[in-house]
mmCIF file of C-alpha atoms in Angstrom:
data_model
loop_
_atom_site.group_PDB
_atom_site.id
_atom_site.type_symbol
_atom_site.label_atom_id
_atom_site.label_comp_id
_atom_site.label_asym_id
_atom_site.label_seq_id
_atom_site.Cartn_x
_atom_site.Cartn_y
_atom_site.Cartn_z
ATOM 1 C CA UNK A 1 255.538 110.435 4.046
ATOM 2 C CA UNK A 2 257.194 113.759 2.171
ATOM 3 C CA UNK A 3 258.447 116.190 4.723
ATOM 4 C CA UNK A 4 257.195 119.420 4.037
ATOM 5 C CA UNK A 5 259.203 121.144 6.321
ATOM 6 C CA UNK A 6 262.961 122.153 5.634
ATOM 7 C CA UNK A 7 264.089 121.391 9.088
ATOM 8 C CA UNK A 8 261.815 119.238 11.647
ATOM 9 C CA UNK A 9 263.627 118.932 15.288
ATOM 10 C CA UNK A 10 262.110 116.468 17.738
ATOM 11 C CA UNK A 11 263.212 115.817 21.224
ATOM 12 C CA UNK A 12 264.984 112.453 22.728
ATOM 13 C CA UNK A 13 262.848 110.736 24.768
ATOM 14 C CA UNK A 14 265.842 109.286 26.396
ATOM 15 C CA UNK A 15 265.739 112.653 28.476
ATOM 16 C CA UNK A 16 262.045 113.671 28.145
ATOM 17 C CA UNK A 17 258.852 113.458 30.137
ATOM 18 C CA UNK A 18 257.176 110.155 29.910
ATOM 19 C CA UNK A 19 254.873 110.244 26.422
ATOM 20 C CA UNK A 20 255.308 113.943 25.803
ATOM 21 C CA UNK A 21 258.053 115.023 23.086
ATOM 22 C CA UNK A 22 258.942 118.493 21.832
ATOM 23 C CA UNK A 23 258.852 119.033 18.220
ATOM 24 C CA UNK A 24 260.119 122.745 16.000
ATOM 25 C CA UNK A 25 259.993 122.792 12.659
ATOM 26 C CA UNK A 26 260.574 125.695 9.760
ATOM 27 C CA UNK A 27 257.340 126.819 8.720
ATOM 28 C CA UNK A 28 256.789 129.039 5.118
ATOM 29 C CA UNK A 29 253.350 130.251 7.085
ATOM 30 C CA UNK A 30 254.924 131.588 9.769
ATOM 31 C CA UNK A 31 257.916 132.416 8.149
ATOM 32 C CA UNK A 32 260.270 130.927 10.536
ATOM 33 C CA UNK A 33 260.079 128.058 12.994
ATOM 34 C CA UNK A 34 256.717 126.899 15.461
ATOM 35 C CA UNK A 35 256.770 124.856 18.122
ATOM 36 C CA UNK A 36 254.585 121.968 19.362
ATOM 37 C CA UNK A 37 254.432 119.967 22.439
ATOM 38 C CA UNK A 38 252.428 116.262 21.747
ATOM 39 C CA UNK A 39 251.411 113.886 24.098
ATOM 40 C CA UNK A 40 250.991 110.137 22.802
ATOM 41 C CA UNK A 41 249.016 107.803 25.173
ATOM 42 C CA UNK A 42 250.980 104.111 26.087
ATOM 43 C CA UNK A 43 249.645 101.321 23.864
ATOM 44 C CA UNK A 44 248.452 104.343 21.090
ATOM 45 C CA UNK A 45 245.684 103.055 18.634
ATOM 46 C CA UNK A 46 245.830 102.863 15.417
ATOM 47 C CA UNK A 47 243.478 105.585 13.911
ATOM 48 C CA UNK A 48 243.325 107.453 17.253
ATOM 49 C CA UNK A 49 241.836 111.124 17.801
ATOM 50 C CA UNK A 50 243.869 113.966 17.747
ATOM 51 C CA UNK A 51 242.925 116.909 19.971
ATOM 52 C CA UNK A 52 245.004 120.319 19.302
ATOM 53 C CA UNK A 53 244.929 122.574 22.807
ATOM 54 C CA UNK A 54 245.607 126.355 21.908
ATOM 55 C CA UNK A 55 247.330 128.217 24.675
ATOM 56 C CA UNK A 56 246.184 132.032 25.588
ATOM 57 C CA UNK A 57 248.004 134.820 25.526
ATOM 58 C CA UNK A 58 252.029 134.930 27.034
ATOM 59 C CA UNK A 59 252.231 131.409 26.599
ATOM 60 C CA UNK A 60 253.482 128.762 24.161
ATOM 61 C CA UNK A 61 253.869 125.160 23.179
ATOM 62 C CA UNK A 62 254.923 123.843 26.890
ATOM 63 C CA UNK A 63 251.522 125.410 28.471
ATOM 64 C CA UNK A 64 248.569 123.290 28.496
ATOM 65 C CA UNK A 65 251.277 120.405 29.448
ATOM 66 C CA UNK A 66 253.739 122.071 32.304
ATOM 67 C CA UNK A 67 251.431 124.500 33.594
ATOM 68 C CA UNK A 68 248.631 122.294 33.784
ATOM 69 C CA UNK A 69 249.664 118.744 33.511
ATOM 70 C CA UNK A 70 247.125 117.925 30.931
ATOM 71 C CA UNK A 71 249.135 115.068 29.688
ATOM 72 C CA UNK A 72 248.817 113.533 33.165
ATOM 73 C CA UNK A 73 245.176 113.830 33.430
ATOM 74 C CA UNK A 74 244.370 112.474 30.092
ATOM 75 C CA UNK A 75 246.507 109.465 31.043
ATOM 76 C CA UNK A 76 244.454 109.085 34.555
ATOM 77 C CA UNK A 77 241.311 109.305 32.480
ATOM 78 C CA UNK A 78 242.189 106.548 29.515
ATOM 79 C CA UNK A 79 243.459 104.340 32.439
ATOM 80 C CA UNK A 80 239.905 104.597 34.373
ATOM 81 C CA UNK A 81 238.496 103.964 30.942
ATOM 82 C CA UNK A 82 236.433 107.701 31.457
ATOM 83 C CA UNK A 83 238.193 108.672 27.945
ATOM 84 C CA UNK A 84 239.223 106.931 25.018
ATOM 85 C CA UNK A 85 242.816 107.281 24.054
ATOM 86 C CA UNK A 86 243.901 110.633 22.122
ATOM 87 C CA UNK A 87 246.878 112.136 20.755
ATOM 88 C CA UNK A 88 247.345 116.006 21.803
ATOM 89 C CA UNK A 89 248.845 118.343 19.620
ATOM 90 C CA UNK A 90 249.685 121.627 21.699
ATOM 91 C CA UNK A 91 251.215 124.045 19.403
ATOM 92 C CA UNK A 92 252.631 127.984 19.720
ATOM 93 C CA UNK A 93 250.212 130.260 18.716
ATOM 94 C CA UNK A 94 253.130 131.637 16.500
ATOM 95 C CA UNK A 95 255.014 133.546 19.236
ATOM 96 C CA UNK A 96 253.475 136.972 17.797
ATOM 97 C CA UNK A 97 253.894 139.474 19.484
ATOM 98 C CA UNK A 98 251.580 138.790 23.581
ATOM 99 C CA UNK A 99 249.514 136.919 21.813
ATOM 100 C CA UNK A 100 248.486 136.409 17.495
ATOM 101 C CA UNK A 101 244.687 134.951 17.902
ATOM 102 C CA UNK A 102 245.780 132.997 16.085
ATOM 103 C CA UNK A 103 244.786 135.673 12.969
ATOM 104 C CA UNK A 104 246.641 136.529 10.366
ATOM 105 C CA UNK A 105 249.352 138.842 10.747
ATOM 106 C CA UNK A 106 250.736 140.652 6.580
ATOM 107 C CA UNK A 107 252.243 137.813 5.593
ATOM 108 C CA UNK A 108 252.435 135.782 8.327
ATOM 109 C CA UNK A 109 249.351 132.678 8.204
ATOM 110 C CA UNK A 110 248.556 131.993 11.746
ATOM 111 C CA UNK A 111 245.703 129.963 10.875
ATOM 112 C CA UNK A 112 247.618 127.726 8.671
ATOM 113 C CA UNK A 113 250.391 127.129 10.940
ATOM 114 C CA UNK A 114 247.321 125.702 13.181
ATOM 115 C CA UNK A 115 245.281 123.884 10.530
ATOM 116 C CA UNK A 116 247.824 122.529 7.793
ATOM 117 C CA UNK A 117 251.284 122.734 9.793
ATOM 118 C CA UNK A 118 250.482 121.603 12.695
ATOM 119 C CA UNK A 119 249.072 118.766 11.569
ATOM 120 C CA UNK A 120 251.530 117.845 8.899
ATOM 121 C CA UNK A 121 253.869 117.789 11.975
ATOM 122 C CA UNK A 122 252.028 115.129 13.686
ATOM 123 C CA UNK A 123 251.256 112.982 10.960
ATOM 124 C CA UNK A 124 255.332 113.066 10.209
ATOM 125 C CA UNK A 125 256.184 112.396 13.625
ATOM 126 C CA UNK A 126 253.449 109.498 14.333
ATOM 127 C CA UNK A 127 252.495 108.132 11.287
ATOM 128 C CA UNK A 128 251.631 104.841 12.624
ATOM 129 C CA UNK A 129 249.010 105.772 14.628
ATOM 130 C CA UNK A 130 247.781 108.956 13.209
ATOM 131 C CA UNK A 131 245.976 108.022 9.559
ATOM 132 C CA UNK A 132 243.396 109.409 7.454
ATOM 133 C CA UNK A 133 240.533 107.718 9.282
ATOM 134 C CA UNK A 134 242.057 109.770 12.250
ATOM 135 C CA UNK A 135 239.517 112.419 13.911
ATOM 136 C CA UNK A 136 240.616 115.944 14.632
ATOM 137 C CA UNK A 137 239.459 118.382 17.072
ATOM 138 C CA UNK A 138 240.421 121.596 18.381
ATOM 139 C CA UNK A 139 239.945 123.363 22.115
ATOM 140 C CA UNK A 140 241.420 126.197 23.601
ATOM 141 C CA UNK A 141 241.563 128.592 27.008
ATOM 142 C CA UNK A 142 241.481 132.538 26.720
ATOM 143 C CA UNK A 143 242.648 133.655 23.767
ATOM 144 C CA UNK A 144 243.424 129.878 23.064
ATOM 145 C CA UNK A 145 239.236 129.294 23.410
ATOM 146 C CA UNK A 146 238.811 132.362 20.288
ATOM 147 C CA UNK A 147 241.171 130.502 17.824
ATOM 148 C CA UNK A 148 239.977 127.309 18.927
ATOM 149 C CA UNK A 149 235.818 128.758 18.080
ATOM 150 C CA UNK A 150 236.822 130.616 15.118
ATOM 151 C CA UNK A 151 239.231 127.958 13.546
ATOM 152 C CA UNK A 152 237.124 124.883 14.289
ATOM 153 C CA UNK A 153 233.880 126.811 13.144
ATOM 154 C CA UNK A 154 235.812 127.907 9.645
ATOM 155 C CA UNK A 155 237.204 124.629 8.678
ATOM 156 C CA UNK A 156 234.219 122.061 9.590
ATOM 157 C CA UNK A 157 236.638 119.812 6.557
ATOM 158 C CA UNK A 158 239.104 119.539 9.087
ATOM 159 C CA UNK A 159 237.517 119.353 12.902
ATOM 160 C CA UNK A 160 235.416 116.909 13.709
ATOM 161 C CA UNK A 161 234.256 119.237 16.802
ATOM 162 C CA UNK A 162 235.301 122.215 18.476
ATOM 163 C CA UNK A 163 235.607 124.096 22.084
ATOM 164 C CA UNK A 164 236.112 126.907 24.275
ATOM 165 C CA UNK A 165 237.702 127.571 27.136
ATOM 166 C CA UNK A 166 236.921 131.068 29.277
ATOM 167 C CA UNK A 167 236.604 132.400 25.895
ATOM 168 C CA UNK A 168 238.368 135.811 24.928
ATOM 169 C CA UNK A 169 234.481 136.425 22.617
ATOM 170 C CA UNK A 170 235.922 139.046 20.438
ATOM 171 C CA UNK A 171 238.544 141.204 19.104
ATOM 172 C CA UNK A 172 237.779 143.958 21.770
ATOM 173 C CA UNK A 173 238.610 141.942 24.365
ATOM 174 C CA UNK A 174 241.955 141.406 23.018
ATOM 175 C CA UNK A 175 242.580 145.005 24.872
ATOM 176 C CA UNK A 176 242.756 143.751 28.094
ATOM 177 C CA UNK A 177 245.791 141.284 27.770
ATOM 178 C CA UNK A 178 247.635 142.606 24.587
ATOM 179 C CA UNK A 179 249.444 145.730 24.833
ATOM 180 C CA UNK A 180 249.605 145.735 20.451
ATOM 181 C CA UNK A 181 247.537 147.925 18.607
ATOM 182 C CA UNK A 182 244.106 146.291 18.376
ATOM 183 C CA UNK A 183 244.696 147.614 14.443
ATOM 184 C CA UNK A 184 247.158 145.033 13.716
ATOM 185 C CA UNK A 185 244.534 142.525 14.350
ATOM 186 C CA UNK A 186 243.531 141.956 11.088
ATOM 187 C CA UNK A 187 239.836 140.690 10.265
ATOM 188 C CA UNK A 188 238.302 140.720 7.162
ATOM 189 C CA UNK A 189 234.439 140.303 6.181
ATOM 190 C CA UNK A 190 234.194 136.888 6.890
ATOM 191 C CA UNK A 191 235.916 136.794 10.017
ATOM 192 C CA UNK A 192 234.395 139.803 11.568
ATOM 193 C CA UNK A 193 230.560 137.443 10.855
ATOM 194 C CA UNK A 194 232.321 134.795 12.698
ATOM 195 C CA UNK A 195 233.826 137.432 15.496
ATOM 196 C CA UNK A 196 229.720 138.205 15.665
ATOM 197 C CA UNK A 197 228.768 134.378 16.182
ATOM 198 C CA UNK A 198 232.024 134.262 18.827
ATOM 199 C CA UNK A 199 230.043 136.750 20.634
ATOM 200 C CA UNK A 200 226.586 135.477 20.346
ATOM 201 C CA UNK A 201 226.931 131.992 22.481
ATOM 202 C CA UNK A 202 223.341 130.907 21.362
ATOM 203 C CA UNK A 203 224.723 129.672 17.920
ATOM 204 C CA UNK A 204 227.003 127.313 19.446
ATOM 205 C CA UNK A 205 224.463 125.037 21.073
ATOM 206 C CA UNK A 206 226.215 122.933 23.535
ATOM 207 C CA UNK A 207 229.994 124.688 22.870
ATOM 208 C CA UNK A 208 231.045 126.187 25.813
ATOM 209 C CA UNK A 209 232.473 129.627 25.858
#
């Protein structure tokens, strides 16, 4: 598989957690390097799911996984057969600032990092078990739960489905966590209709929020 990335750092298992490896690569979206954290299941399928977790604000790549131990509950749940096994892909949100969204910030693509990067990464890393019969979804918590509603909902190409978490709803919120200028979160036309459906849970169905 081409690497797209100039560098692409991955950590020795020898001296890792059990299935869970550290990955950092250069990315031209964000301008400098990201971070993710994956979790591969023992005895991996071939063609096997791929969930990303966003984090929420003040966190990063290590959050869903050593603040939670979501790695160790997925493996409880494959192993009573309540789950089928899954990849997880827990990326930075970019390291912007207390928080990006996951929106774009000038020049910096915070949603690409997410839905071309990120990815990218994985299938480089794993490419025998991710492949293009592979399903992707995306879930987050907080601010993790907005990118994860507003990315999943704006590239239906890409995600199979899509969650939230204790949802931050809308760009308002933002104010409570962030001390940046609510400004600098840029939103155009079409985001600011999908900001709207954010806030109005009734077009989500079954999504959780």
């Amino acid at each position: 598989m081409e690497n797209k990335f100039r560098s692409f750092e991955h950590s020795n298992p020898e001296f890792g957690t059990e299935n869970l490896s550290f990955i950092t690569v250069k990315s031209s979206n964000l301008r400098g390097r990201g971070d993710i954290c994956i979790y591969i299941p023992e005895n991996c399928p071939d063609d096997v799911s791929v969930t990303i977790l966003l984090h929420g604000v003040y966190g990063s790549a290590w959050s869903w996984a050593l603040s939670s131990g979501v790695h160790e509950q997925v493996d409880r749940a494959i192993a009573a057969g309540k789950i089928q096994p899954m990849i997880l892909l827990m990326p930075s949100d970019g390291m912007w600032g207390d928080g990006s969204g996951y929106l774009n910030q000038g020049e910096i693509d915070f949603e690409k990092w997410i839905i071309e990067d990120v990815i990218q990464a994985a299938r480089q890393f794993c490419p025998e078990f991710i492949s293009d019969n592979s399903k992707f979804f995306i879930a987050g918590l907080s601010m993790g739960g907005y990118g994860a509603i507003r990315l999943g909902s704006r590239h239906p190409k890409v995600f199979s489905a899509f969650s939230g978490l204790s949802s931050i709803t809308s760009i308002p919120e933002f104010s409570f966590f962030v001390e940046e200028d609510l400004k600098l979160y840029e939103i155009d036309t079409e985001l600011a209709l999908i900001d709207s459906l954010v806030a109005n849970k009734r077009h989500f169905g079954s999504i959780s929020i």
